[in-house]
CSV table of C-alpha atoms in Angstrom, one decimal:
chain,number,residue,atom,x,y,z
A,457,UNK,CA,9.7,10.9,11.2
A,458,UNK,CA,7.8,7.8,10.6
A,459,UNK,CA,9.7,4.6,9.8
A,460,UNK,CA,8.4,1.0,9.4
A,461,UNK,CA,10.9,-1.9,9.2
A,462,UNK,CA,10.5,-5.5,8.2
A,463,UNK,CA,13.0,-8.4,7.7
A,464,UNK,CA,13.5,-9.1,4.0
A,465,UNK,CA,12.9,-12.8,3.7
A,466,UNK,CA,11.3,-15.8,5.4
A,467,UNK,CA,11.2,-19.4,4.3
A,468,UNK,CA,8.9,-22.0,5.9
A,469,UNK,CA,7.7,-25.5,5.1
A,470,UNK,CA,4.2,-26.1,3.9
A,471,UNK,CA,2.0,-26.8,6.9
A,472,UNK,CA,4.2,-24.9,9.4
A,473,UNK,CA,3.3,-21.6,10.9
A,474,UNK,CA,4.8,-18.4,9.5
A,475,UNK,CA,5.5,-15.3,11.7
A,476,UNK,CA,6.3,-12.1,9.9
A,477,UNK,CA,7.5,-9.2,12.1
A,478,UNK,CA,7.3,-5.4,11.8
A,479,UNK,CA,8.5,-2.5,13.9
A,480,UNK,CA,7.3,1.0,13.6
A,481,UNK,CA,8.2,4.3,15.2
A,482,UNK,CA,5.2,6.5,15.2
A,483,UNK,CA,3.5,6.2,18.6
A,484,UNK,CA,0.4,8.1,17.3
A,485,UNK,CA,-0.4,5.3,14.8
A,486,UNK,CA,-4.1,4.6,14.9
A,487,UNK,CA,-4.3,1.5,12.6
A,488,UNK,CA,-1.7,-1.0,11.6
A,489,UNK,CA,-2.1,-3.1,8.5
A,490,UNK,CA,-0.9,-6.2,6.7
A,491,UNK,CA,-1.1,-6.4,2.9
A,492,UNK,CA,-0.2,-9.3,0.6
A,493,UNK,CA,1.3,-8.8,-2.9
A,494,UNK,CA,1.6,-11.7,-5.4
A,495,UNK,CA,3.9,-11.4,-8.4
A,496,UNK,CA,2.7,-8.8,-10.9
A,497,UNK,CA,-0.3,-7.9,-8.8
A,498,UNK,CA,-1.5,-5.0,-6.7
A,499,UNK,CA,-1.6,-5.0,-2.9
A,500,UNK,CA,-4.4,-7.0,-1.2
A,501,UNK,CA,-5.6,-5.9,2.2
A,502,UNK,CA,-5.3,-8.9,4.4
A,503,UNK,CA,-6.1,-7.6,7.8
A,504,UNK,CA,-5.7,-4.6,10.1
A,505,UNK,CA,-5.8,-3.9,13.8
A,506,UNK,CA,-6.8,-0.8,15.7
A,507,UNK,CA,-4.2,0.5,18.1
A,508,UNK,CA,-6.2,0.0,21.2
A,509,UNK,CA,-6.3,-3.8,20.5
A,510,UNK,CA,-3.5,-6.3,21.2
A,511,UNK,CA,-4.7,-9.2,19.1
A,512,UNK,CA,-6.9,-9.9,16.2
A,513,UNK,CA,-7.7,-13.3,14.7
A,514,UNK,CA,-9.2,-13.9,11.3
A,515,UNK,CA,-9.3,-17.6,10.2
A,516,UNK,CA,-5.6,-18.6,9.6
A,517,UNK,CA,-4.3,-15.1,10.4
A,518,UNK,CA,-3.4,-13.8,13.8
A,519,UNK,CA,-2.2,-10.2,14.3
A,520,UNK,CA,-0.4,-9.3,17.5
A,521,UNK,CA,0.3,-5.7,18.5
A,522,UNK,CA,2.8,-4.7,21.2
A,523,UNK,CA,2.3,-0.9,21.5
A,524,UNK,CA,5.0,-0.5,24.2
A,525,UNK,CA,7.6,-2.0,21.9
A,526,UNK,CA,6.0,-0.7,18.7
A,527,UNK,CA,6.0,-4.2,17.3
A,528,UNK,CA,3.5,-5.9,15.0
A,529,UNK,CA,3.4,-9.5,13.9
A,530,UNK,CA,1.4,-11.6,11.5
A,531,UNK,CA,1.1,-15.3,12.1
A,532,UNK,CA,-0.2,-17.5,9.3
A,533,UNK,CA,-1.2,-20.9,10.6
A,534,UNK,CA,-0.9,-24.0,8.4
A,535,UNK,CA,1.0,-22.1,5.7
A,536,UNK,CA,0.3,-23.2,2.1
A,537,UNK,CA,2.2,-22.7,-1.1
A,538,UNK,CA,-0.4,-20.2,-2.1
A,539,UNK,CA,0.7,-18.0,0.7
A,540,UNK,CA,4.0,-17.4,-1.0
A,541,UNK,CA,4.1,-13.6,-1.6
A,542,UNK,CA,5.5,-10.4,-0.3
A,543,UNK,CA,3.9,-9.1,2.9
A,544,UNK,CA,3.8,-5.5,3.7
A,545,UNK,CA,3.2,-3.9,7.1
A,546,UNK,CA,1.8,-0.4,7.1
A,547,UNK,CA,0.8,2.2,9.7
A,548,UNK,CA,-1.7,5.0,9.6
A,549,UNK,CA,-1.0,7.9,11.8
A,550,UNK,CA,-3.6,10.4,13.0
A,551,UNK,CA,-3.6,12.5,9.9
A,552,UNK,CA,-6.2,14.1,7.8
A,553,UNK,CA,-5.4,12.3,4.6
A,554,UNK,CA,-5.7,8.7,5.9
A,555,UNK,CA,-2.2,8.2,4.6
A,556,UNK,CA,-0.3,5.0,5.1
A,557,UNK,CA,3.4,4.5,5.7
A,558,UNK,CA,4.7,1.1,4.4
A,559,UNK,CA,7.6,-1.1,5.4
A,560,UNK,CA,9.9,-2.5,2.7
A,561,UNK,CA,8.1,-5.9,2.6
A,562,UNK,CA,8.9,-9.5,3.6
A,563,UNK,CA,9.2,-12.1,1.0
A,564,UNK,CA,7.6,-15.3,2.2
A,565,UNK,CA,8.7,-18.5,0.5
A,566,UNK,CA,6.7,-21.7,1.3
A,567,UNK,CA,8.5,-24.9,0.4
A,568,UNK,CA,6.4,-28.1,-0.3
B,1318,UNK,CA,-12.3,-5.3,-5.7
B,1319,UNK,CA,-12.9,-1.6,-5.0
B,1320,UNK,CA,-13.6,-0.8,-8.7
B,1321,UNK,CA,-10.2,0.7,-9.4
B,1322,UNK,CA,-8.6,0.6,-12.9
B,1323,UNK,CA,-5.3,2.0,-14.0
B,1324,UNK,CA,-4.1,2.9,-17.5
B,1325,UNK,CA,-1.9,2.2,-19.1
B,1326,UNK,CA,-0.8,-1.0,-17.3
B,1327,UNK,CA,2.7,-0.9,-18.9
B,1328,UNK,CA,4.5,2.0,-20.5
B,1329,UNK,CA,8.0,2.6,-21.9
B,1330,UNK,CA,9.0,6.2,-22.5
B,1331,UNK,CA,12.1,8.2,-23.1
B,1332,UNK,CA,13.8,10.6,-20.7
B,1333,UNK,CA,12.4,14.1,-21.0
B,1334,UNK,CA,9.0,13.2,-22.4
B,1335,UNK,CA,5.8,13.9,-20.5
B,1336,UNK,CA,3.8,11.0,-19.2
B,1337,UNK,CA,0.3,10.8,-17.7
B,1338,UNK,CA,-1.1,7.9,-15.8
B,1339,UNK,CA,-4.7,7.5,-15.1
B,1340,UNK,CA,-6.6,6.1,-12.1
B,1341,UNK,CA,-10.3,5.5,-12.6
B,1342,UNK,CA,-12.8,4.4,-9.9
B,1343,UNK,CA,-16.5,3.7,-10.3
B,1344,UNK,CA,-17.7,3.9,-6.7
B,1345,UNK,CA,-17.6,7.6,-5.8
B,1346,UNK,CA,-14.8,7.3,-3.3
B,1347,UNK,CA,-13.6,10.6,-1.9
B,1348,UNK,CA,-10.0,9.9,-1.2
B,1349,UNK,CA,-7.6,8.8,-3.9
B,1350,UNK,CA,-3.8,8.2,-3.7
B,1351,UNK,CA,-0.8,7.7,-5.9
B,1352,UNK,CA,2.1,5.6,-4.6
B,1353,UNK,CA,5.3,4.4,-6.2
B,1354,UNK,CA,6.9,1.0,-5.4
B,1355,UNK,CA,10.6,0.4,-5.6
B,1356,UNK,CA,12.6,-2.6,-4.4
B,1357,UNK,CA,13.4,-2.3,-0.7
B,1358,UNK,CA,11.3,0.8,-0.2
B,1359,UNK,CA,7.8,-0.6,0.0
B,1360,UNK,CA,5.3,1.9,-1.2
B,1361,UNK,CA,5.8,5.7,-0.9
B,1362,UNK,CA,3.1,8.2,-1.2
B,1363,UNK,CA,3.5,10.7,-4.1
B,1364,UNK,CA,0.2,12.8,-3.9
B,1365,UNK,CA,-3.3,12.3,-2.7
B,1366,UNK,CA,-6.7,13.9,-3.3
B,1367,UNK,CA,-9.5,14.4,-0.8
B,1368,UNK,CA,-12.0,15.7,-3.3
B,1369,UNK,CA,-12.5,17.2,-6.7
B,1370,UNK,CA,-9.7,19.8,-7.2
B,1371,UNK,CA,-8.4,19.1,-3.7
B,1372,UNK,CA,-5.0,17.6,-3.7
B,1373,UNK,CA,-1.9,17.5,-1.4
B,1374,UNK,CA,1.7,16.3,-1.5
B,1375,UNK,CA,3.1,13.1,-0.2
B,1376,UNK,CA,6.5,12.0,0.8
B,1377,UNK,CA,8.0,11.9,-2.7
B,1378,UNK,CA,6.2,14.5,-4.8
B,1379,UNK,CA,9.1,16.2,-6.5
B,1380,UNK,CA,8.8,15.8,-10.3
B,1381,UNK,CA,5.1,14.8,-10.2
B,1382,UNK,CA,1.9,16.7,-10.5
B,1383,UNK,CA,-1.7,15.5,-10.1
B,1384,UNK,CA,-5.2,16.6,-11.1
B,1385,UNK,CA,-8.7,15.6,-10.2
B,1386,UNK,CA,-11.3,17.4,-12.2
B,1387,UNK,CA,-14.0,14.8,-11.5
B,1388,UNK,CA,-14.6,12.3,-8.7
B,1389,UNK,CA,-13.8,9.2,-10.7
B,1390,UNK,CA,-10.5,10.2,-12.2
B,1391,UNK,CA,-7.1,11.0,-10.6
B,1392,UNK,CA,-4.3,11.7,-13.0
B,1393,UNK,CA,-0.6,11.6,-12.2
B,1394,UNK,CA,1.7,13.5,-14.6
B,1395,UNK,CA,5.4,13.3,-15.0
B,1396,UNK,CA,6.2,16.6,-16.7
B,1397,UNK,CA,9.6,15.5,-17.9
B,1398,UNK,CA,10.3,11.8,-17.2
B,1399,UNK,CA,13.7,10.8,-15.7
B,1400,UNK,CA,15.2,7.4,-15.3
B,1401,UNK,CA,14.8,7.7,-11.5
B,1402,UNK,CA,11.0,7.6,-12.1
B,1403,UNK,CA,11.2,4.1,-13.5
B,1404,UNK,CA,8.9,2.3,-11.0
B,1405,UNK,CA,5.6,0.6,-10.5
B,1406,UNK,CA,2.8,3.1,-9.7
B,1407,UNK,CA,-0.2,2.2,-7.7
B,1408,UNK,CA,-3.4,4.1,-7.2
B,1409,UNK,CA,-5.4,3.6,-4.1
B,1410,UNK,CA,-8.7,4.7,-2.5
B,1411,UNK,CA,-10.2,4.7,0.9
B,1412,UNK,CA,-13.9,4.0,1.2
B,1413,UNK,CA,-16.2,6.5,2.8
B,1414,UNK,CA,-17.9,4.1,5.2
B,1415,UNK,CA,-14.6,2.7,6.5
B,1416,UNK,CA,-11.9,5.3,5.8
B,1417,UNK,CA,-9.3,3.3,7.5
B,1418,UNK,CA,-9.4,0.6,4.8
B,1419,UNK,CA,-7.3,1.4,1.8
B,1420,UNK,CA,-7.6,-0.6,-1.4
B,1421,UNK,CA,-5.2,-0.6,-4.3
B,1422,UNK,CA,-5.4,-0.8,-8.1
B,1423,UNK,CA,-3.5,-3.3,-10.2
B,1424,UNK,CA,-0.5,-0.9,-10.9
B,1425,UNK,CA,1.2,0.6,-13.9
B,1426,UNK,CA,4.8,-0.4,-14.7
B,1427,UNK,CA,6.6,2.6,-16.1
B,1428,UNK,CA,10.1,2.3,-17.6
B,1429,UNK,CA,12.0,5.5,-18.5
B,1430,UNK,CA,14.9,4.8,-20.9
């Protein structure tokens, strides 16, 4: 079955880069996603990458995909206190319902 | 903002009572989803809909039913709530133009005592 795993917690200093990692098991994944959740809020779609790409950059965000190792990472450059949140990795397999499978989330804490 | 609202936003109910959560969207999206969020589990899919009266089960559908009688509303019903259904429930949609982008509503916090 499908499984998506993330580390639970990451702490960085303001201004440093953050790297959040994710591993998945479904080799048929077509899209991989990063969502951000702030306290008491819903999930915000940050970025996503199609499975035939190995990198995507969007302003301060860089997504790297290693399909051989089934490893996805999100790098946030110049991390700010406003980046403190829970980050979820998700994968979409080749299914009719466009369904996503989520990891358990990584809590990012940014210290001033 | 994909025009998704959820109601109620918070609810406390007793074990054994029926509960219905509503997801409403204003942009004529075809696909709608119900997820639950629990600590350490991320989000898990309960049910989804691919059109009016067309629904299917997700990973954790036991104890839940859904209905979609019109495009804009997707209802999630707990026929007899249990304490294990205490959770935060999120509705989501995918847009027709870009069906690989999934957007979430603000969530409903349900507590079953």
